[in-house]
PDB file of C-alpha atoms in Angstrom:
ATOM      1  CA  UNK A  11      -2.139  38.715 -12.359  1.00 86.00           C
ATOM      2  CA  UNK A  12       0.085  36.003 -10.398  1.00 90.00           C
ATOM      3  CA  UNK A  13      -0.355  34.654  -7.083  1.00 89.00           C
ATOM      4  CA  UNK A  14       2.604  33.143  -4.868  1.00 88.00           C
ATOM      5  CA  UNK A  15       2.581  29.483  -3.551  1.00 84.00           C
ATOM      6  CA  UNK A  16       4.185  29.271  -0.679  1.00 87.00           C
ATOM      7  CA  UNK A  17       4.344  25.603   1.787  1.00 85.00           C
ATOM      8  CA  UNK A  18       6.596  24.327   4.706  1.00 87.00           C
ATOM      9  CA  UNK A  19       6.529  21.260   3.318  1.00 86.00           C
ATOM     10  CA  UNK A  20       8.891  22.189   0.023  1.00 86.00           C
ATOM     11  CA  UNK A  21      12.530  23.699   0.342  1.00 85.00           C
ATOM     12  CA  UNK A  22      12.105  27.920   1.695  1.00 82.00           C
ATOM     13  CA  UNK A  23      13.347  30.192  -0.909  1.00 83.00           C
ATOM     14  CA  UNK A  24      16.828  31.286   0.129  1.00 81.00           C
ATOM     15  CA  UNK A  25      16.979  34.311  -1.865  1.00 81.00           C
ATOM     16  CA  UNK A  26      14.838  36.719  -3.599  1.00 86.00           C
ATOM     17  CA  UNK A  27      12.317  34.552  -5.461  1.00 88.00           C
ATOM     18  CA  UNK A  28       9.112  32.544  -4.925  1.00 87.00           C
ATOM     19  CA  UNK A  29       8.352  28.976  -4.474  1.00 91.00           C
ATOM     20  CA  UNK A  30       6.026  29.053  -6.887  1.00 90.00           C
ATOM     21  CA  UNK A  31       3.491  31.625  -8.920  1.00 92.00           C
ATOM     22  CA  UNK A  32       0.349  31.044 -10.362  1.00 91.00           C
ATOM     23  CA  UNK A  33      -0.318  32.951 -13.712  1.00 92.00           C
ATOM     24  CA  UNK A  34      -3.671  32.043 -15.144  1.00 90.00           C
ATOM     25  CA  UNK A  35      -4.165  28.391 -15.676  1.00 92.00           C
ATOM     26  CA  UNK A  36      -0.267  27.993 -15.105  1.00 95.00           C
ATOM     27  CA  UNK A  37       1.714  27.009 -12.610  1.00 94.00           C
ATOM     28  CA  UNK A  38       5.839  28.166 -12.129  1.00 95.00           C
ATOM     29  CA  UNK A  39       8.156  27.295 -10.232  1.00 96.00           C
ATOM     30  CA  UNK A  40      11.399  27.702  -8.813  1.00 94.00           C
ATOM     31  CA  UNK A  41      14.539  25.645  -9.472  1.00 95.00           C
ATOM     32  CA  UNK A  42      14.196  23.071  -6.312  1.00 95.00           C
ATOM     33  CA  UNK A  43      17.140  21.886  -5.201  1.00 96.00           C
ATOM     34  CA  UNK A  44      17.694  19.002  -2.297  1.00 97.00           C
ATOM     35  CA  UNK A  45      16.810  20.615   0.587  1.00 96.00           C
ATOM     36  CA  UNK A  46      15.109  19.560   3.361  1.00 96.00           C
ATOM     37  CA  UNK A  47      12.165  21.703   3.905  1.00 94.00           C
ATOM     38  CA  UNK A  48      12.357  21.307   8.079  1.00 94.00           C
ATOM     39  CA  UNK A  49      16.065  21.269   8.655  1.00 94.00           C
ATOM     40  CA  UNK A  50      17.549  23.577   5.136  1.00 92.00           C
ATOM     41  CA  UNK A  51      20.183  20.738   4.954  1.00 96.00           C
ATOM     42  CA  UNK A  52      21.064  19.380   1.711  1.00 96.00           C
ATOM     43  CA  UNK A  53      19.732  15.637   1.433  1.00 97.00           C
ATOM     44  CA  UNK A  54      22.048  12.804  -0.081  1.00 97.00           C
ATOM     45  CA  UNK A  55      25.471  12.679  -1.832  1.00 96.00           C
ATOM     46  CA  UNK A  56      24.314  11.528  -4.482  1.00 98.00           C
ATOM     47  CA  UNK A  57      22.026  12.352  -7.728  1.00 98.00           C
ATOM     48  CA  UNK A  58      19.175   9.440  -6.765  1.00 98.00           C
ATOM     49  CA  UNK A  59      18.647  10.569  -3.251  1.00 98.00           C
ATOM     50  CA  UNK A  60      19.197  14.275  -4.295  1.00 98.00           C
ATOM     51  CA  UNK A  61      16.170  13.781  -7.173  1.00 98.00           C
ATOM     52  CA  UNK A  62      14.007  12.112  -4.773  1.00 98.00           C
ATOM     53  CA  UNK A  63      14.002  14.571  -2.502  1.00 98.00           C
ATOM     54  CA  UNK A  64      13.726  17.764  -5.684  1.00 98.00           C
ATOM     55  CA  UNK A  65      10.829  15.713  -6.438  1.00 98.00           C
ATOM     56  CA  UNK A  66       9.320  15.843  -2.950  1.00 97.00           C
ATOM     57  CA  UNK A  67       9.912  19.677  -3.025  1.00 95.00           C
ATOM     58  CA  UNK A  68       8.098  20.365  -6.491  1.00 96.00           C
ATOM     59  CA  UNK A  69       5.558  17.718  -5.588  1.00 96.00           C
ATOM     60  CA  UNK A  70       4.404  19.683  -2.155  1.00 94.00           C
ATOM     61  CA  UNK A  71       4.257  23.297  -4.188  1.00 93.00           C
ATOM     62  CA  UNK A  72       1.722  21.659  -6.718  1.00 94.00           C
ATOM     63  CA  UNK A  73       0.001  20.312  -3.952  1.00 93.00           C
ATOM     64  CA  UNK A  74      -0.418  23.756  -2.196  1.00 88.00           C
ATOM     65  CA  UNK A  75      -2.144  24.323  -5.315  1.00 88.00           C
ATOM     66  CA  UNK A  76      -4.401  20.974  -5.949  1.00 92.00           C
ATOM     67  CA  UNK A  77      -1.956  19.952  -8.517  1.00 95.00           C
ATOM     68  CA  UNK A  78       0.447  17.202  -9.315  1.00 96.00           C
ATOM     69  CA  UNK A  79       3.144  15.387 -10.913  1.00 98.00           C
ATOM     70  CA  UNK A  80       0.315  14.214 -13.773  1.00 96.00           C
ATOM     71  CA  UNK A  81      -0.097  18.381 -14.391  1.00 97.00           C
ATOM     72  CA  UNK A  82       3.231  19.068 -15.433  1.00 98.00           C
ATOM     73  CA  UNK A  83       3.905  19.747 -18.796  1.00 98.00           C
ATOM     74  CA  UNK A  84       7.318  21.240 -18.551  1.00 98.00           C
ATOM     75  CA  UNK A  85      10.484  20.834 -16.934  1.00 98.00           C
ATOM     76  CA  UNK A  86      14.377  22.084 -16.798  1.00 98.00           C
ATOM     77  CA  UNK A  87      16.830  20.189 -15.319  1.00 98.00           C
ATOM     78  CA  UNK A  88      20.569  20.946 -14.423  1.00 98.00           C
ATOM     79  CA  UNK A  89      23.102  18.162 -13.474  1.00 98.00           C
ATOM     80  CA  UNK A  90      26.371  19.279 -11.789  1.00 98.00           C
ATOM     81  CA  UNK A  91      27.953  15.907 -13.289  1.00 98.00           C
ATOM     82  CA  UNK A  92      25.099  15.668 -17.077  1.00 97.00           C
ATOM     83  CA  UNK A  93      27.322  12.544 -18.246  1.00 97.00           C
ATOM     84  CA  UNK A  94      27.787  10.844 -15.158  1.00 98.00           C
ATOM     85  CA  UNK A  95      24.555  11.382 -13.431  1.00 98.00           C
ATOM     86  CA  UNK A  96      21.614  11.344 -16.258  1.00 98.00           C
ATOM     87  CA  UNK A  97      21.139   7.599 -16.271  1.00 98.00           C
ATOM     88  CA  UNK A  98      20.317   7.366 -12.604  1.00 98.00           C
ATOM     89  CA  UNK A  99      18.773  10.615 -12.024  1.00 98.00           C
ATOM     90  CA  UNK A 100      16.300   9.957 -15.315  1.00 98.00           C
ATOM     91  CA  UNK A 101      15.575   6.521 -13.530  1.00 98.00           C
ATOM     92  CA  UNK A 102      13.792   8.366 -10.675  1.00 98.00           C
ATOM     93  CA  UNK A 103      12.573  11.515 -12.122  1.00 98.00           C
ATOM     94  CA  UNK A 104      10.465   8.677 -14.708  1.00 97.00           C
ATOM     95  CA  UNK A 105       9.153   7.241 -11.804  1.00 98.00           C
ATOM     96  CA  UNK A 106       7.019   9.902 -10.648  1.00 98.00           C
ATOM     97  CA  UNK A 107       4.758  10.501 -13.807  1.00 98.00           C
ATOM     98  CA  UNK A 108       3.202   8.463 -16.396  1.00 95.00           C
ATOM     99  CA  UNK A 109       3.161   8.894 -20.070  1.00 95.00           C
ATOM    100  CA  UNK A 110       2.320  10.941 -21.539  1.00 96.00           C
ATOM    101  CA  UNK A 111       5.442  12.625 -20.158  1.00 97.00           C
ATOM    102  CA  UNK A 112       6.268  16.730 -19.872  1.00 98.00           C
ATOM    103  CA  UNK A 113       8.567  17.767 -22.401  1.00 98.00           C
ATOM    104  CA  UNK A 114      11.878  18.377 -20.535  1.00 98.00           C
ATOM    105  CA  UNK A 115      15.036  20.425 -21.196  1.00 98.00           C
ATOM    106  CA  UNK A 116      18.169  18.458 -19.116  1.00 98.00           C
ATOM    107  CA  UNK A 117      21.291  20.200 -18.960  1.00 97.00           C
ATOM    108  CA  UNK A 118      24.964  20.580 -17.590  1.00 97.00           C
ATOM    109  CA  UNK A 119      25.631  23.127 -15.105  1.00 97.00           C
ATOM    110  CA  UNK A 120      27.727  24.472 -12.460  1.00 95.00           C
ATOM    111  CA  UNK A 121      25.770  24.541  -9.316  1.00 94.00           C
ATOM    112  CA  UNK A 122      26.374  25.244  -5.636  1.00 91.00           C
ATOM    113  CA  UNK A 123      27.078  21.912  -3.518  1.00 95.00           C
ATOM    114  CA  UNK A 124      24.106  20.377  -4.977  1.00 97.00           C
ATOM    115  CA  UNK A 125      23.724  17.994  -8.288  1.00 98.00           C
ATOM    116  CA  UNK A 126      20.474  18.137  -9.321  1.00 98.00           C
ATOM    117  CA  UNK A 127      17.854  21.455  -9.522  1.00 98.00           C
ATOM    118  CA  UNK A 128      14.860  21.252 -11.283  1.00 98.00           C
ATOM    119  CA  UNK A 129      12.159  23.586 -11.938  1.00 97.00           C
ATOM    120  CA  UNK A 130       7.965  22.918 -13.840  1.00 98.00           C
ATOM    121  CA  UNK A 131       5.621  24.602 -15.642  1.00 98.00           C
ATOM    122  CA  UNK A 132       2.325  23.040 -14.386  1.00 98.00           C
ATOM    123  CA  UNK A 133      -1.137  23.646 -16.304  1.00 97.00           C
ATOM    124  CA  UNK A 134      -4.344  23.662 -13.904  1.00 86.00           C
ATOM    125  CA  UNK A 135      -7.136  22.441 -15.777  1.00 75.00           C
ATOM    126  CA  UNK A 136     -10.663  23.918 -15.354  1.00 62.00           C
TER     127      UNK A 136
END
C-alpha cells in the first residue's frame, strides 16, 4: 500500500507524479529540482544555490513525514554540467548529513533549464 506526501513548502509536482510516497517503512521521492515552492521560479544560476534550494525541497517532503536528512539512505543525482559542477555541488549536498552518509548514484544528464535534480529513498524507523 503507498501513501502520497504532499507539502507547500517543497517544489508542486508539475506533471503527473507525486512529491513523495510512502511504501512501508520507506520513503520515495521525486526528482526535486530548484524551484521555489511559493513562486514555481527556478532559484539561482548556479549549481550551489540550485542544491541548496533541492535540498530545502527534499528536506520539507521528509518533514511532512517526521523524517530527515539523517533518514536517507539513498540518493540519485543528475548534473546538467557532472565535470564542471560536482566539486561545488558535493560541497553542499555534504553539508546537510553526517556520516554515516546515503549511498548515492551522481550522474550527467540533460535536463530542462535547471543543473541539479535529485531524488531519496528515506527509511522510517519504528
Amino acid at each position: 500500500m503507498k501513501k502520497e506526501l504532499r507539502t507547500s513548502e517543497g517544489a508542486a509536482p508539475i506533471g503527473a507524479y507525486s512529491q513523495g510516497l510512502v511504501v512501508g517503512e520507506f520513503v520515495y521521492t521525486s526528482g526535486m529540482g530548484p524551484l521555489d515552492p511559493h513562486t514555481g521560479e527556478i532559484v539561482g544560476d548556479d549549481v550551489a544555490t540550485q542544491t541548496h534550494q533541492v535540498m530545502r525541497n527534499l528536506g520539507a517532503i521528509l518533514a511532512a513525514h517526521g523524517l530527515g536528512f539523517d533518514d536517507v539512505v539513498k540518493s540519485t543525482v543528475h548534473l546538467q554540467h557532472l565535470k564542471r559542477d560536482f566539486a561545488a555541488y558535493n560541497e553542499v549536498y555534504k553539508s546537510y548529513f553526517n556520516p554515516p552518509f546515503p549511498v548515492r548514484t551522481t550522474v550527467g544528464s540533460e535536463l530542462l533549464d535547471i543543473l541539479v535534480e535529485i531524488d531519496f529513498v528515506a527509511y522510517k524507523r519504528a
